[in-house]
mmCIF file of C-alpha atoms in Angstrom:
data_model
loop_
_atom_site.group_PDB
_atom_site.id
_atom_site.type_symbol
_atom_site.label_atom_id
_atom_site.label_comp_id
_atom_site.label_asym_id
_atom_site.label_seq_id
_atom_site.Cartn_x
_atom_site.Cartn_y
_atom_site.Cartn_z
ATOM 1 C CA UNK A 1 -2.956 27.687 137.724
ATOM 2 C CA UNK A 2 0.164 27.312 139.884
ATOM 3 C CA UNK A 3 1.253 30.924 139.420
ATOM 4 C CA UNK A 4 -2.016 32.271 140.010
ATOM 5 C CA UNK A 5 -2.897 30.380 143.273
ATOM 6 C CA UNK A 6 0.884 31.840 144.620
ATOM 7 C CA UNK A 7 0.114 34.944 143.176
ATOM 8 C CA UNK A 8 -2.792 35.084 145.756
ATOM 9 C CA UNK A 9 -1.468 33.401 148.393
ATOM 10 C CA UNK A 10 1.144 36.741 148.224
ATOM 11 C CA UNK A 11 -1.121 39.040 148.016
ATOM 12 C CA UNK A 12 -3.238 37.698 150.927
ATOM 13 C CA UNK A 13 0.034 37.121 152.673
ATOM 14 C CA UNK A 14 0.591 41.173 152.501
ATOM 15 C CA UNK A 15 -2.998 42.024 153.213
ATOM 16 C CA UNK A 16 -2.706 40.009 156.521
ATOM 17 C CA UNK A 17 0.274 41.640 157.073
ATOM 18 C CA UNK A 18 -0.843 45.375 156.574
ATOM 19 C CA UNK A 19 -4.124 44.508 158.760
ATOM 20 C CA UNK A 20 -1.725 43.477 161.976
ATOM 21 C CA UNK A 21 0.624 46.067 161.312
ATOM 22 C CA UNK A 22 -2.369 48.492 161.583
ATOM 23 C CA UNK A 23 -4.009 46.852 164.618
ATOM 24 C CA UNK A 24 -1.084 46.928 166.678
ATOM 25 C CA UNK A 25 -0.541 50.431 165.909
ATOM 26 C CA UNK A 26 -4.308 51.269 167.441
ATOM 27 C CA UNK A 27 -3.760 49.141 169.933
ATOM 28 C CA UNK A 28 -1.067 50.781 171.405
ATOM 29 C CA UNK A 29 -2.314 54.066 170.717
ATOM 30 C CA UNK A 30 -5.798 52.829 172.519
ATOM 31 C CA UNK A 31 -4.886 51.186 175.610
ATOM 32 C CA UNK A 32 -1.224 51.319 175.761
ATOM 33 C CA UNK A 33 -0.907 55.239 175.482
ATOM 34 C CA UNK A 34 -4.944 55.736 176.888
ATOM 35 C CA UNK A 35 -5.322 53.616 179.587
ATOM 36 C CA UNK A 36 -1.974 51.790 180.488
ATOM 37 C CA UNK A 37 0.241 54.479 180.323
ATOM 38 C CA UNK A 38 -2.153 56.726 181.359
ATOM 39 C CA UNK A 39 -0.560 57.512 184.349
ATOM 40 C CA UNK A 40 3.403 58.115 183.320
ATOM 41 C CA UNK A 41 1.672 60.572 180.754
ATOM 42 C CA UNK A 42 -0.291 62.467 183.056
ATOM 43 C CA UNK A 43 2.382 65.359 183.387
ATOM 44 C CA UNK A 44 2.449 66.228 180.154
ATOM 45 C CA UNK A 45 -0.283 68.959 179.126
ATOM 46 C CA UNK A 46 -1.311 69.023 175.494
ATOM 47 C CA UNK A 47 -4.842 71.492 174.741
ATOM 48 C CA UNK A 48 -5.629 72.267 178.846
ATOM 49 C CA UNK A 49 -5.083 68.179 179.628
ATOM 50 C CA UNK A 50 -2.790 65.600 180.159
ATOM 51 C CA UNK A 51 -1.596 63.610 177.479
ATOM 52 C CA UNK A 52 -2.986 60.289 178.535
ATOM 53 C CA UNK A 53 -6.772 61.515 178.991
ATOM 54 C CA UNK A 54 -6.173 63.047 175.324
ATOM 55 C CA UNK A 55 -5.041 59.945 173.533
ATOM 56 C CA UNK A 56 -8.177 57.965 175.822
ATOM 57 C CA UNK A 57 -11.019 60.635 174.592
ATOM 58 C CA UNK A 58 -9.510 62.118 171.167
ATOM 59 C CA UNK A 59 -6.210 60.567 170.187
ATOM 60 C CA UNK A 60 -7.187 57.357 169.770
ATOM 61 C CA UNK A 61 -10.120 57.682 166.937
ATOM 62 C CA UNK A 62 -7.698 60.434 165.332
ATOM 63 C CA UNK A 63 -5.043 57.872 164.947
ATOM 64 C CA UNK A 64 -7.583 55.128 163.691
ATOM 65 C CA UNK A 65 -9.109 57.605 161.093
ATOM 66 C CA UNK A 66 -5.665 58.155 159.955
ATOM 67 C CA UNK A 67 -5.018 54.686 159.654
ATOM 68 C CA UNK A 68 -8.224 53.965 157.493
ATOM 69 C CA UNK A 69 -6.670 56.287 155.039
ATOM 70 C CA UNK A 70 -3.594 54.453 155.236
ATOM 71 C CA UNK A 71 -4.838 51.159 154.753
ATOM 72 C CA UNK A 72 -6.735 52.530 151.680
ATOM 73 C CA UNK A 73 -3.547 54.173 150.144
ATOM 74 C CA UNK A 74 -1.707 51.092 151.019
ATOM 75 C CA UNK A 75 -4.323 48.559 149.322
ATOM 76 C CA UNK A 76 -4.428 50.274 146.275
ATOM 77 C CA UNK A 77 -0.854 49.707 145.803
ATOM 78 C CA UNK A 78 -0.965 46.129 146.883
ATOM 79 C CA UNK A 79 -3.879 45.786 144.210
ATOM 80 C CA UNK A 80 -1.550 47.927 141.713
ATOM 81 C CA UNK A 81 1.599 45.810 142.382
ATOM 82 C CA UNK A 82 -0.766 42.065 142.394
ATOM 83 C CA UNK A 83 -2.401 43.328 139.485
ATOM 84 C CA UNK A 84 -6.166 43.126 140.740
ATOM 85 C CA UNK A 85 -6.691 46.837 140.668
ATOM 86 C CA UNK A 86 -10.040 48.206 139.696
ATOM 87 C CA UNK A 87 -9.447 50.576 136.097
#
């Protein structure tokens, strides 16, 4: 029973993990590169704008859909390597 509860406590450990790694990469995407460095990217153009008004209206849910793919990829290897994968 030991093994098991450690076995979870691991797994939960790396789920945490992969959850903050995730939320600190939208929050820097969101409101570091959107609306607190706004300003120092507002030279460069990408598409007719600046880069800071892109990542604020369209950068920012482009990067989080990416990252729901990523946390999906990454969980099903978690569950793979813990061994709690659906067959």
């Amino acid at each position: 029973m030991s093994t098991q509860n450690t076995s979870g406590m691991a797994y939960w450990k790396a789920n945490v993990r992969l959850i903050s790694i995730c939320l600190v990469i939208w929050a820097v995407c969101s409101y570091g590169f959107g609306i607190i460095l706004r300003p120092a990217l507002a030279g460069i153009k990408i598409g007719g704008t600046d880069l800071g008004f892109w990542f604020a209206q369209q950068g920012s849910m482009i990067v989080f859909l990416v990252l729901i793919f990523f946390y999906a990829y990454k969980m099903n290897q978690l569950d793979r390597q813990f061994d709690v994968h659906e067959d």
